[in-house]
Coordinates of C-alpha atoms in Angstrom, one line a residue:
X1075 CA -64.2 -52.4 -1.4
X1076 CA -66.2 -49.6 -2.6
X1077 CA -69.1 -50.9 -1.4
X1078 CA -67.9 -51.9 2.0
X1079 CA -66.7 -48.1 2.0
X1080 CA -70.1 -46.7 1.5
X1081 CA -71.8 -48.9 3.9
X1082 CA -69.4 -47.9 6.5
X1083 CA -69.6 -44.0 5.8
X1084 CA -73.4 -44.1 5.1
X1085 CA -74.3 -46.2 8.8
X1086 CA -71.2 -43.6 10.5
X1087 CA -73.1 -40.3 9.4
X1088 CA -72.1 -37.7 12.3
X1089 CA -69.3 -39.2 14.1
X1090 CA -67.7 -37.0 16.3
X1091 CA -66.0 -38.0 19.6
X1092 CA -67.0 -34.8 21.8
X1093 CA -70.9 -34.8 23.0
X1094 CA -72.5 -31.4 21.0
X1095 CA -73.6 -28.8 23.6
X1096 CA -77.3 -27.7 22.6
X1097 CA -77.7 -24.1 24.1
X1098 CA -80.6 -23.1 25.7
X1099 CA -82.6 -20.1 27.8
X1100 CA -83.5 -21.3 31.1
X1101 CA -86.8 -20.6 29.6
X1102 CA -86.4 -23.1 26.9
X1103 CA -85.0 -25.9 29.3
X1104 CA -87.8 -26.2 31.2
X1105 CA -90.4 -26.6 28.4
X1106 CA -90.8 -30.2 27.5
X1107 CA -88.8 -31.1 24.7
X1108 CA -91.2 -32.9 22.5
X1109 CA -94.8 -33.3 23.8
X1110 CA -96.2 -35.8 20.8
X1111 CA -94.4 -38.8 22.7
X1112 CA -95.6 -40.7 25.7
X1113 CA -92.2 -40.0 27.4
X1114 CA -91.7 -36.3 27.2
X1115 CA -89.3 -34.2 29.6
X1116 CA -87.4 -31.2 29.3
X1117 CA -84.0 -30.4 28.1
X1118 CA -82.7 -30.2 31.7
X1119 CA -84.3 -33.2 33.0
X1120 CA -83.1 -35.2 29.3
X1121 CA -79.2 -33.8 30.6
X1122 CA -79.5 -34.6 34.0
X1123 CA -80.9 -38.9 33.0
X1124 CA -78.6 -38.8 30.3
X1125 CA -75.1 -39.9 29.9
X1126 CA -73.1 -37.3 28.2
X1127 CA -72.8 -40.0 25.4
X1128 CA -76.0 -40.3 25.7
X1129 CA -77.6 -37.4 25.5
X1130 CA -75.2 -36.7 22.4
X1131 CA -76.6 -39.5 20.8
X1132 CA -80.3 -39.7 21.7
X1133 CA -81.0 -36.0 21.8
X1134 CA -78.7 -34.5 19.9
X1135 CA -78.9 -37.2 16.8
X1136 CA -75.3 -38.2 17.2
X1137 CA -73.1 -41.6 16.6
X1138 CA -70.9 -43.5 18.3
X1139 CA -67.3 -44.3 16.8
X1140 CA -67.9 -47.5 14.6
X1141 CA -66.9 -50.8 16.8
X1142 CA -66.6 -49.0 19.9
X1143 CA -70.2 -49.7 21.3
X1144 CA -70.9 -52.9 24.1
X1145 CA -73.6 -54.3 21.9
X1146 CA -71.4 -54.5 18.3
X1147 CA -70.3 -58.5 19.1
X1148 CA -72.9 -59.3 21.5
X1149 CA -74.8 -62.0 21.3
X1150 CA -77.4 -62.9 24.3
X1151 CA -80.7 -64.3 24.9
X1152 CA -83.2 -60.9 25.5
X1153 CA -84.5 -57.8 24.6
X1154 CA -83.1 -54.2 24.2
X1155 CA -85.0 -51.2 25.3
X1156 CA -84.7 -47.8 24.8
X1157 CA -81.5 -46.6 26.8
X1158 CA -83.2 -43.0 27.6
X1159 CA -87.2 -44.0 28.4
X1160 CA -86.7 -48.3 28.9
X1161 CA -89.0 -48.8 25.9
X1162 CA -88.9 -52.2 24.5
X1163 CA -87.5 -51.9 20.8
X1164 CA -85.6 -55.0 19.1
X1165 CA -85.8 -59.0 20.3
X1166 CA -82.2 -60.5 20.7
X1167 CA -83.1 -62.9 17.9
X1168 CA -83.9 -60.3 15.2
X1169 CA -79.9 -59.4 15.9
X1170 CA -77.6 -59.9 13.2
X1171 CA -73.5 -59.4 12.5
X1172 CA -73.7 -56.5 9.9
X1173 CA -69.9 -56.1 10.2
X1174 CA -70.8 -52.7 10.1
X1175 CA -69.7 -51.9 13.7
X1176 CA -73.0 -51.1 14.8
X1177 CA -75.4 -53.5 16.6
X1178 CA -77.7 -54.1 13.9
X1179 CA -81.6 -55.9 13.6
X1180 CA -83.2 -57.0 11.0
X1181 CA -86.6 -55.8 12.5
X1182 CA -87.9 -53.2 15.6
X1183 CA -90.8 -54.7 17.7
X1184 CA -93.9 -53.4 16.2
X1185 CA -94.9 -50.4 16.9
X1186 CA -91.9 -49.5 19.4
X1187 CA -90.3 -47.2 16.1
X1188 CA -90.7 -44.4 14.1
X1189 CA -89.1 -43.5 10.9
X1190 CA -88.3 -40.5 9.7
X1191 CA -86.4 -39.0 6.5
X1192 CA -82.7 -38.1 7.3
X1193 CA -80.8 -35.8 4.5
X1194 CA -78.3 -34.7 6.6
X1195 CA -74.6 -34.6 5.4
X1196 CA -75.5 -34.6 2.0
X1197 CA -77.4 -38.1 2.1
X1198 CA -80.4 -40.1 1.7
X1199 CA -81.2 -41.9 4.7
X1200 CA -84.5 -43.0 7.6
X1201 CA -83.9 -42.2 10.7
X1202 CA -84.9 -44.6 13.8
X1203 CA -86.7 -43.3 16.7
X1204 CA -88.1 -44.8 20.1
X1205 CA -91.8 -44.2 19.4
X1206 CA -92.2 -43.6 22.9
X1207 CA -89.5 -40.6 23.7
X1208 CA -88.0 -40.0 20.3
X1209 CA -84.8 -40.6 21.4
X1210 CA -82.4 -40.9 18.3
X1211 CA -81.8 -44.6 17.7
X1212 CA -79.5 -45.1 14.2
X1213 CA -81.0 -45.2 11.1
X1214 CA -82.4 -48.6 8.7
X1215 CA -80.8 -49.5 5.5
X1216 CA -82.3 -52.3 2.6
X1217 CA -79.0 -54.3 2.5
X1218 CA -79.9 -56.6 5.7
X1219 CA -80.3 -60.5 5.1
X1220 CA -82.5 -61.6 2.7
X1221 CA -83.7 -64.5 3.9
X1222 CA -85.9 -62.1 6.6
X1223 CA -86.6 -58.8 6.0
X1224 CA -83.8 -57.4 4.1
X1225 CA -83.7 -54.2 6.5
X1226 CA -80.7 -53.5 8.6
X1227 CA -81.3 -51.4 12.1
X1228 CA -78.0 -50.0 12.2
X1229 CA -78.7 -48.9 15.8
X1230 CA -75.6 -47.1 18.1
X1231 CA -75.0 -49.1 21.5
X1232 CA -75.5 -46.2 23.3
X1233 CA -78.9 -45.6 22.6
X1234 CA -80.0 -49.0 23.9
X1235 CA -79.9 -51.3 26.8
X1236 CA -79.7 -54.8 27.0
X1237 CA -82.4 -56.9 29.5
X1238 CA -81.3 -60.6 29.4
X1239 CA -84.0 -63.4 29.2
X1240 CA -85.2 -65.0 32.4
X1241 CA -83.9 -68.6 32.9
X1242 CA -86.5 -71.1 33.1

């Protein structure tokens, strides 16, 4: 139980239900953001693409309520992209049931992440990014299955979009 506890609390992290207002000069919102990714806009444009979910969550490092997101119990033929930029990130068949309440991967497509050290709220943790507009993704965890690469993409719903495979 313990364990199950600490899984749930450590993929969680910020949970809050109201999107975080970042303040900014009108100076400041019309820099670009972050210019080191290929996908780089500024604070006003990120608002104006952006769910406020969204934005909460892929600018402002936030997380979705645990078993809340569309993706959690999906299960479909495809790839999901990056909901902010449309970058392709995780292969439907590198999807797993963590029972976390998170979508979760086992593996990113190469190249389309970027890890980064998270000790925020007291913890340990790497942080997922999309490699091409560092957009907060979730974060990856070593208790995924075994049998493939033992990492777990605990990734919020919100932060992704679905493309289905094309029938043949």
């Amino acid at each position: 139980m313990l364990i199950v506890l600490l899984s749930l609390t450590a993929c969680q992290g910020q949970v809050n239900k109201k999107a975080v207002r970042n303040e900014t000069t009108n100076t400041e919102n019309q820099e670009l953001i972050d210019s080191k990714y290929k996908v780089a806009k500024t604070d006003a444009q990120w608002r104006e693409e952006l769910t406020a979910e969204q934005y909460y969550v892929l600018r402002n490092k936030g997380t979705e309520r645990p078993h809340t997101g569309e993706y959690d119990k999906f299960f479909e033929e495809g790839v999901y992209v990056c909901a902010a930029c449309n970058h392709p990130l995780f292969k439907s068949d590198a999807k797993f049931d963590s029972h976390c309440g998170w979508p979760s991967f086992d593996q990113a497509i190469e190249g389309s992440v970027i890890h980064e050290h998270d000790s925020s709220h007291g913890m340990n943790r790497t942080e997922v990014l999309c490699s091409s507009c560092g957009g907060h993704l979730g974060h990856v965890f070593d208790d995924g299955p075994k049998e493939t690469t033992g990492n777990r993409f605990c990734t919020n719903s919100v932060s992704i979009k679905f493309i289905p495979a094309k029938k043949k």
